[in-house]
Amino acid sequence: MKPDWAGDDLLSRLVNAAIGFKPLYALMKVGAKHVLQSTAEQNGVPWRATVRQLQNTPEIQEIRAELENPKVEYPDYYVQPFHAYEEGNLNWLAAFEVESATYSMALRTFPDQGLSPAQAQQRLRDGIHGALRDFQRRHSARALEDAVDIGCSAGVSSRFLAAEFPNAQVIGVDLSPHFLAVAEWRERTEPRPGRRRVRYRHAPMEATSLASGCADVVAASFVIHECRPGAIRALIAEARRLLRPCGVLLLADNNPRSKTIQNLPPALFTLMKSTEPWSDEYYQMDIEEAMREAGFLGVETAEADHRHRAVLGLAPS
Ligand SMILES: C[S@@+](CC[C@H](N)C(=O)[O-])C[C@H]1O[C@@H](n2cnc3c(N)ncnc32)[C@H](O)[C@@H]1O
């Protein structure tokens, strides 16, 4: 079941028409950024200070040159304006703001509970990793030694995954060399004792060029609502290739069936739709079915929290 504000319903078409009107769209983009930034700063996320710090760290630009794979070809959908950035994810401002946006998103998930940004983020990840552990236990899935974090962005999800499974080797994959440079810089300058170092790779999720059968878990958190359906199917097929027998695919994202998502205030869903061009398609796509079609077994959906789901499936043995 999709929310009324997605798909072909009247409400959805009205919102889409408003977004299609360019001067209004320009205002919406500014509004979306303002909501994110002010929620973050009111709740203790140092949004602008972080941007300034990262802007004054030339080493990050050098790391980008090290990590960037010049042979990578960017799909069309990736080079469009996104999240209110004209160049989508391929720019420094997006890279310097994305961690703050991730912490802000967690705070908005658990509002009015007096949580710090770190506590809210931990709770968000606990919900996802709890669903993964429960699925692994019930399906006697493989112990987690190697994990691939698809769409790792600036590394927040990879670092939490590595902390949850401290003996695992986590590889973060993303298409933005700017985001990866921030992730790698954090890894170099803020080493976390007690867990293995995350490695980062610049590649499309559709064709990571990692070895077949290299992973016990392939995770993609908050990635698929940003991708067109064909790309989601390609990600699922690539995950199937990467997973060892009885390995687990975990797709965590907004839950179209959750009351919170269904009842989002109009201002919020309009802002969301105005900055995430593929969200309509995401809310209508049957992700479980796509995983079954790709050969995954025991496919099921767990509620990670009141607005996010974890869709899980097992690679055949
Ligand atoms: C919202 S972020 C995910 C954040 C992160 N996984 C987390 O949980 O905090 C989505 C990420 O997916 C990446 N992405 C989108 N399409 C991609 C593709 N085709 N291949 C690789 N990464 C992609 C974007 O660059 C972005 O960093």
Tab-separated table of C-alpha atoms and ligand atoms in Angstrom:
chain	number	residue	atom	x	y	z
A	1	MET	CA	0.000	0.000	0.000
A	2	LYS	CA	1.382	3.395	-1.002
A	3	PRO	CA	0.692	6.766	0.619
A	4	ASP	CA	-1.984	8.943	-1.085
A	5	TRP	CA	0.629	11.579	-1.827
A	6	ALA	CA	2.551	9.191	-4.095
A	7	GLY	CA	1.525	7.714	-7.454
A	8	ASP	CA	-1.470	8.767	-9.524
A	9	ASP	CA	-3.917	9.972	-6.833
A	10	LEU	CA	-5.342	13.486	-7.091
A	11	LEU	CA	-3.280	14.736	-4.149
A	12	SER	CA	-0.129	13.310	-5.690
A	13	ARG	CA	-0.868	14.887	-9.086
A	14	LEU	CA	-1.507	18.272	-7.476
A	15	VAL	CA	1.807	18.110	-5.656
A	16	ASN	CA	3.600	17.022	-8.838
A	17	ALA	CA	2.039	19.928	-10.755
A	18	ALA	CA	3.248	22.375	-8.093
A	19	ILE	CA	6.750	20.898	-8.267
A	20	GLY	CA	6.658	21.133	-12.076
A	21	PHE	CA	6.113	24.908	-11.851
A	22	LYS	CA	9.733	26.116	-11.907
A	23	PRO	CA	9.555	29.317	-9.782
A	24	LEU	CA	7.651	27.409	-7.073
A	25	TYR	CA	10.109	24.521	-7.296
A	26	ALA	CA	13.026	26.904	-6.729
A	27	LEU	CA	11.313	28.174	-3.558
A	28	MET	CA	10.601	24.615	-2.377
A	29	LYS	CA	14.243	23.649	-2.731
A	30	VAL	CA	15.320	26.532	-0.539
A	31	GLY	CA	12.545	25.634	1.932
A	32	ALA	CA	13.629	21.984	2.121
A	33	LYS	CA	17.218	22.942	2.904
A	34	HIS	CA	16.092	25.464	5.498
A	35	VAL	CA	13.896	22.913	7.339
A	36	LEU	CA	16.743	20.395	7.452
A	37	GLN	CA	19.402	22.846	8.559
A	38	SER	CA	17.358	24.603	11.228
A	39	THR	CA	16.052	21.325	12.767
A	40	ALA	CA	19.616	20.099	12.896
A	41	GLU	CA	21.086	23.172	14.539
A	42	GLN	CA	18.251	23.512	17.068
A	43	ASN	CA	18.999	19.959	18.129
A	44	GLY	CA	22.742	20.225	18.475
A	45	VAL	CA	24.024	19.186	15.030
A	46	PRO	CA	26.807	21.645	14.145
A	47	TRP	CA	25.733	21.922	10.502
A	48	ARG	CA	27.474	25.147	9.427
A	49	ALA	CA	30.530	24.604	11.651
A	50	THR	CA	31.041	21.167	10.062
A	51	VAL	CA	30.811	22.631	6.566
A	52	ARG	CA	33.411	25.272	7.476
A	53	GLN	CA	35.740	22.675	9.012
A	54	LEU	CA	35.549	20.392	5.982
A	55	GLN	CA	35.946	23.306	3.574
A	56	ASN	CA	39.181	24.175	5.367
A	57	THR	CA	40.612	20.669	5.055
A	58	PRO	CA	42.414	20.450	1.688
A	59	GLU	CA	43.442	16.865	2.465
A	60	ILE	CA	39.867	15.793	1.662
A	61	GLN	CA	40.302	16.962	-1.917
A	62	GLU	CA	43.539	14.960	-2.174
A	63	ILE	CA	41.750	11.863	-0.882
A	64	ARG	CA	39.114	12.314	-3.571
A	65	ALA	CA	41.838	12.124	-6.226
A	66	GLU	CA	43.133	8.896	-4.632
A	67	LEU	CA	39.711	7.241	-4.428
A	68	GLU	CA	38.093	8.408	-7.640
A	69	ASN	CA	37.845	5.819	-10.378
A	70	PRO	CA	38.091	7.800	-13.643
A	71	LYS	CA	36.469	4.922	-15.553
A	72	VAL	CA	33.201	5.211	-13.624
A	73	GLU	CA	30.261	6.156	-15.809
A	74	TYR	CA	27.439	7.986	-14.076
A	75	PRO	CA	23.885	6.883	-14.885
A	76	ASP	CA	21.568	9.646	-16.168
A	77	TYR	CA	19.461	9.632	-13.045
A	78	TYR	CA	22.541	10.367	-10.960
A	79	VAL	CA	23.611	13.528	-12.730
A	80	GLN	CA	20.354	15.403	-12.211
A	81	PRO	CA	19.615	18.033	-9.538
A	82	PHE	CA	18.979	16.260	-6.263
A	83	HIS	CA	18.361	17.195	-2.616
A	84	ALA	CA	18.354	20.832	-3.673
A	85	TYR	CA	21.871	20.598	-5.172
A	86	GLU	CA	22.057	21.481	-8.860
A	87	GLU	CA	24.859	18.946	-9.408
A	88	GLY	CA	23.188	16.251	-7.334
A	89	ASN	CA	25.635	14.316	-5.176
A	90	LEU	CA	28.654	15.223	-7.283
A	91	ASN	CA	29.692	18.353	-5.430
A	92	TRP	CA	31.547	19.411	-2.287
A	93	LEU	CA	28.745	21.261	-0.539
A	94	ALA	CA	26.540	18.151	-0.668
A	95	ALA	CA	29.451	16.087	0.676
A	96	PHE	CA	30.130	18.524	3.519
A	97	GLU	CA	26.459	18.695	4.527
A	98	VAL	CA	25.462	15.065	4.167
A	99	GLU	CA	26.576	13.830	7.592
A	100	SER	CA	24.638	16.645	9.283
A	101	ALA	CA	21.618	15.804	7.129
A	102	THR	CA	21.917	12.155	8.235
A	103	TYR	CA	21.983	13.156	11.923
A	104	SER	CA	19.074	15.505	11.354
A	105	MET	CA	17.078	12.718	9.723
A	106	ALA	CA	17.582	10.515	12.809
A	107	LEU	CA	16.484	13.335	15.120
A	108	ARG	CA	13.327	13.837	13.043
A	109	THR	CA	12.619	10.106	13.361
A	110	PHE	CA	12.680	10.301	17.159
A	111	PRO	CA	11.504	13.814	17.983
A	112	ASP	CA	10.722	15.204	21.427
A	113	GLN	CA	12.612	12.473	23.246
A	114	GLY	CA	15.541	14.562	24.402
A	115	LEU	CA	18.009	12.458	22.390
A	116	SER	CA	21.384	13.815	21.362
A	117	PRO	CA	22.230	13.549	17.648
A	118	ALA	CA	24.490	10.555	18.398
A	119	GLN	CA	21.803	8.809	20.460
A	120	ALA	CA	19.159	9.334	17.778
A	121	GLN	CA	21.531	7.981	15.129
A	122	GLN	CA	22.337	4.960	17.298
A	123	ARG	CA	18.632	4.243	17.785
A	124	LEU	CA	18.003	4.499	14.036
A	125	ARG	CA	20.818	2.033	13.293
A	126	ASP	CA	19.827	-0.275	16.176
A	127	GLY	CA	16.393	-0.706	14.588
A	128	ILE	CA	17.950	-1.707	11.249
A	129	HIS	CA	20.681	-3.936	12.682
A	130	GLY	CA	18.206	-5.538	15.108
A	131	ALA	CA	16.069	-6.594	12.127
A	132	LEU	CA	19.171	-7.964	10.384
A	133	ARG	CA	20.323	-9.954	13.420
A	134	ASP	CA	16.836	-11.369	13.956
A	135	PHE	CA	16.608	-12.464	10.299
A	136	GLN	CA	20.099	-13.977	10.393
A	137	ARG	CA	19.262	-15.957	13.534
A	138	ARG	CA	15.948	-17.331	12.225
A	139	HIS	CA	17.382	-18.309	8.837
A	140	SER	CA	20.699	-19.629	10.106
A	141	ALA	CA	22.349	-17.157	7.828
A	142	ARG	CA	26.118	-16.880	7.617
A	143	ALA	CA	28.185	-15.261	10.352
A	144	LEU	CA	29.029	-11.762	9.232
A	145	GLU	CA	32.671	-11.594	8.218
A	146	ASP	CA	32.389	-9.468	5.087
A	147	ALA	CA	29.779	-6.786	4.484
A	148	VAL	CA	29.224	-4.435	1.574
A	149	ASP	CA	27.457	-1.168	2.398
A	150	ILE	CA	25.959	0.027	-0.871
A	151	GLY	CA	25.312	3.766	-1.168
A	152	CYS	CA	27.486	4.418	1.870
A	153	SER	CA	27.542	8.181	1.298
A	154	ALA	CA	29.976	9.863	3.725
A	155	GLY	CA	30.268	6.640	5.691
A	156	VAL	CA	27.798	7.043	8.575
A	157	SER	CA	26.021	3.755	7.790
A	158	SER	CA	29.346	1.953	7.192
A	159	ARG	CA	30.777	3.100	10.521
A	160	PHE	CA	27.672	1.998	12.431
A	161	LEU	CA	27.680	-1.343	10.609
A	162	ALA	CA	31.354	-1.848	11.488
A	163	ALA	CA	30.665	-0.942	15.127
A	164	GLU	CA	27.758	-3.405	15.276
A	165	PHE	CA	29.891	-6.208	13.760
A	166	PRO	CA	33.403	-5.305	14.984
A	167	ASN	CA	35.096	-8.367	13.466
A	168	ALA	CA	33.621	-7.798	10.033
A	169	GLN	CA	35.371	-6.198	7.086
A	170	VAL	CA	32.993	-3.534	5.782
A	171	ILE	CA	33.394	-2.124	2.276
A	172	GLY	CA	31.454	1.043	1.531
A	173	VAL	CA	30.489	1.617	-2.119
A	174	ASP	CA	29.203	4.909	-3.501
A	175	LEU	CA	29.058	6.804	-6.784
A	176	SER	CA	30.050	10.170	-5.328
A	177	PRO	CA	33.819	10.563	-4.964
A	178	HIS	CA	33.137	13.701	-2.907
A	179	PHE	CA	31.099	11.753	-0.331
A	180	LEU	CA	33.678	8.956	-0.267
A	181	ALA	CA	36.493	11.434	0.339
A	182	VAL	CA	34.752	12.679	3.493
A	183	ALA	CA	34.136	9.077	4.593
A	184	GLU	CA	37.761	8.091	4.089
A	185	TRP	CA	39.036	11.261	5.792
A	186	ARG	CA	36.943	10.427	8.884
A	187	GLU	CA	38.295	6.887	8.841
A	188	ARG	CA	41.890	8.174	8.739
A	189	THR	CA	41.493	10.940	11.300
A	190	GLU	CA	39.008	9.346	13.711
A	191	PRO	CA	40.082	5.720	14.026
A	192	ARG	CA	37.709	3.652	16.176
A	193	PRO	CA	39.469	1.140	18.372
A	194	GLY	CA	37.729	-2.216	18.670
A	195	ARG	CA	36.493	-2.490	15.109
A	196	ARG	CA	38.056	-3.073	11.723
A	197	ARG	CA	38.786	-0.190	9.392
A	198	VAL	CA	36.124	0.452	6.735
A	199	ARG	CA	37.384	0.437	3.136
A	200	TYR	CA	35.746	2.623	0.497
A	201	ARG	CA	35.232	2.056	-3.200
A	202	HIS	CA	34.069	4.417	-5.932
A	203	ALA	CA	31.682	2.405	-8.097
A	204	PRO	CA	28.060	2.199	-9.218
A	205	MET	CA	25.898	-0.138	-7.161
A	206	GLU	CA	24.704	-1.723	-10.423
A	207	ALA	CA	28.234	-3.011	-11.141
A	208	THR	CA	30.537	-2.711	-8.132
A	209	SER	CA	33.362	-4.762	-9.727
A	210	LEU	CA	33.818	-6.506	-6.369
A	211	ALA	CA	34.449	-10.254	-6.622
A	212	SER	CA	31.456	-12.598	-6.883
A	213	GLY	CA	30.672	-14.305	-3.579
A	214	CYS	CA	32.667	-11.836	-1.485
A	215	ALA	CA	30.015	-10.895	1.084
A	216	ASP	CA	27.912	-12.365	3.876
A	217	VAL	CA	25.708	-9.272	4.007
A	218	VAL	CA	24.935	-6.639	1.407
A	219	ALA	CA	23.210	-3.658	3.011
A	220	ALA	CA	21.758	-0.556	1.401
A	221	SER	CA	20.251	1.926	3.851
A	222	PHE	CA	18.199	4.897	2.678
A	223	VAL	CA	19.407	4.353	-0.890
A	224	ILE	CA	16.522	2.893	-2.850
A	225	HIS	CA	14.004	5.725	-2.355
A	226	GLU	CA	16.530	7.824	-4.267
A	227	CYS	CA	16.774	5.466	-7.263
A	228	ARG	CA	14.597	4.656	-10.226
A	229	PRO	CA	13.081	1.140	-10.275
A	230	GLY	CA	15.505	-0.166	-12.921
A	231	ALA	CA	18.437	0.825	-10.731
A	232	ILE	CA	16.868	-0.861	-7.691
A	233	ARG	CA	16.480	-4.081	-9.708
A	234	ALA	CA	20.094	-3.817	-10.846
A	235	LEU	CA	21.226	-3.332	-7.247
A	236	ILE	CA	19.311	-6.436	-6.164
A	237	ALA	CA	20.876	-8.479	-8.998
A	238	GLU	CA	24.353	-7.211	-8.081
A	239	ALA	CA	23.744	-8.098	-4.427
A	240	ARG	CA	22.785	-11.624	-5.470
A	241	ARG	CA	26.112	-11.886	-7.328
A	242	LEU	CA	28.110	-10.556	-4.379
A	243	LEU	CA	26.512	-12.712	-1.687
A	244	ARG	CA	27.802	-16.080	-0.596
A	245	PRO	CA	25.221	-18.867	-0.166
A	246	CYS	CA	22.941	-18.013	2.809
A	247	GLY	CA	24.157	-14.435	2.786
A	248	VAL	CA	21.625	-11.684	3.480
A	249	LEU	CA	20.454	-8.695	1.472
A	250	LEU	CA	19.146	-5.849	3.647
A	251	LEU	CA	17.326	-2.907	2.080
A	252	ALA	CA	16.399	-0.353	4.751
A	253	ASP	CA	14.348	2.681	3.860
A	254	ASN	CA	11.102	4.595	4.383
A	255	ASN	CA	8.183	2.262	4.960
A	256	PRO	CA	5.285	3.107	2.614
A	257	ARG	CA	2.932	1.146	4.903
A	258	SER	CA	3.828	3.016	8.087
A	259	LYS	CA	1.247	5.376	9.547
A	260	THR	CA	3.963	8.010	9.943
A	261	ILE	CA	4.785	7.967	6.238
A	262	GLN	CA	1.124	7.689	5.202
A	263	ASN	CA	0.215	10.693	7.346
A	264	LEU	CA	3.186	12.938	6.596
A	265	PRO	CA	2.122	16.592	6.726
A	266	PRO	CA	1.618	18.031	3.206
A	267	ALA	CA	4.479	20.485	3.649
A	268	LEU	CA	6.864	17.633	4.357
A	269	PHE	CA	5.884	15.239	1.594
A	270	THR	CA	5.820	18.072	-0.924
A	271	LEU	CA	9.335	19.061	0.088
A	272	MET	CA	10.422	15.431	-0.081
A	273	LYS	CA	8.969	14.901	-3.529
A	274	SER	CA	10.405	18.173	-4.760
A	275	THR	CA	13.979	17.153	-3.931
A	276	GLU	CA	13.871	13.382	-4.560
A	277	PRO	CA	12.742	12.813	-8.154
A	278	TRP	CA	12.226	9.026	-7.927
A	279	SER	CA	10.294	8.806	-4.670
A	280	ASP	CA	6.913	8.349	-6.434
A	281	GLU	CA	8.243	5.241	-8.171
A	282	TYR	CA	9.813	3.948	-4.956
A	283	TYR	CA	6.566	4.154	-2.984
A	284	GLN	CA	4.735	2.157	-5.654
A	285	MET	CA	7.338	-0.537	-6.267
A	286	ASP	CA	6.977	-3.988	-4.704
A	287	ILE	CA	10.489	-4.440	-3.313
A	288	GLU	CA	9.806	-7.867	-1.806
A	289	GLU	CA	8.598	-9.139	-5.197
A	290	ALA	CA	11.676	-7.739	-6.940
A	291	MET	CA	13.872	-9.621	-4.465
A	292	ARG	CA	11.959	-12.873	-4.959
A	293	GLU	CA	12.201	-12.489	-8.748
A	294	ALA	CA	15.971	-12.158	-8.365
A	295	GLY	CA	16.043	-15.497	-6.529
A	296	PHE	CA	16.150	-14.394	-2.885
A	297	LEU	CA	14.497	-16.735	-0.389
A	298	GLY	CA	12.508	-16.103	2.803
A	299	VAL	CA	11.926	-12.509	1.738
A	300	GLU	CA	10.211	-10.486	4.449
A	301	THR	CA	9.775	-6.980	5.774
A	302	ALA	CA	10.451	-5.955	9.346
A	303	GLU	CA	9.649	-2.618	10.946
A	304	ALA	CA	12.957	-1.040	11.883
A	305	ASP	CA	11.121	1.809	13.628
A	306	HIS	CA	7.812	3.659	13.278
A	307	ARG	CA	8.699	5.034	9.812
A	308	HIS	CA	11.398	2.755	8.363
A	309	ARG	CA	11.409	-0.830	7.179
A	310	ALA	CA	14.069	-3.426	6.591
A	311	VAL	CA	13.350	-5.701	3.622
A	312	LEU	CA	15.442	-8.839	3.986
A	313	GLY	CA	16.170	-11.863	1.839
A	314	LEU	CA	18.485	-14.848	1.843
A	315	ALA	CA	20.768	-15.845	-1.026
A	316	PRO	CA	20.146	-19.471	-2.014
A	317	SER	CA	22.602	-22.086	-0.756
B	1	LIG	C1	20.763	8.798	1.398
B	1	LIG	S1	22.318	8.291	0.898
B	1	LIG	C2	22.570	6.833	1.859
B	1	LIG	C3	23.082	7.073	3.178
B	1	LIG	C4	23.713	5.975	3.966
B	1	LIG	N1	23.623	4.639	3.391
B	1	LIG	C5	23.112	5.996	5.348
B	1	LIG	O1	22.445	5.029	5.707
B	1	LIG	O2	23.296	6.989	6.038
B	1	LIG	C6	22.146	7.539	-0.683
B	1	LIG	C7	23.485	7.276	-1.312
B	1	LIG	O3	23.311	6.425	-2.420
B	1	LIG	C8	24.281	6.787	-3.376
B	1	LIG	N2	23.871	6.282	-4.689
B	1	LIG	C9	22.778	6.614	-5.405
B	1	LIG	N3	22.769	5.943	-6.564
B	1	LIG	C10	23.891	5.175	-6.575
B	1	LIG	C11	24.436	4.246	-7.498
B	1	LIG	N4	23.838	3.982	-8.658
B	1	LIG	N5	25.580	3.630	-7.172
B	1	LIG	C12	26.199	3.883	-5.996
B	1	LIG	N6	25.729	4.755	-5.085
B	1	LIG	C13	24.585	5.387	-5.372
B	1	LIG	C14	24.332	8.296	-3.298
B	1	LIG	O4	25.543	8.807	-3.831
B	1	LIG	C15	24.180	8.537	-1.804
B	1	LIG	O5	25.412	8.659	-1.194
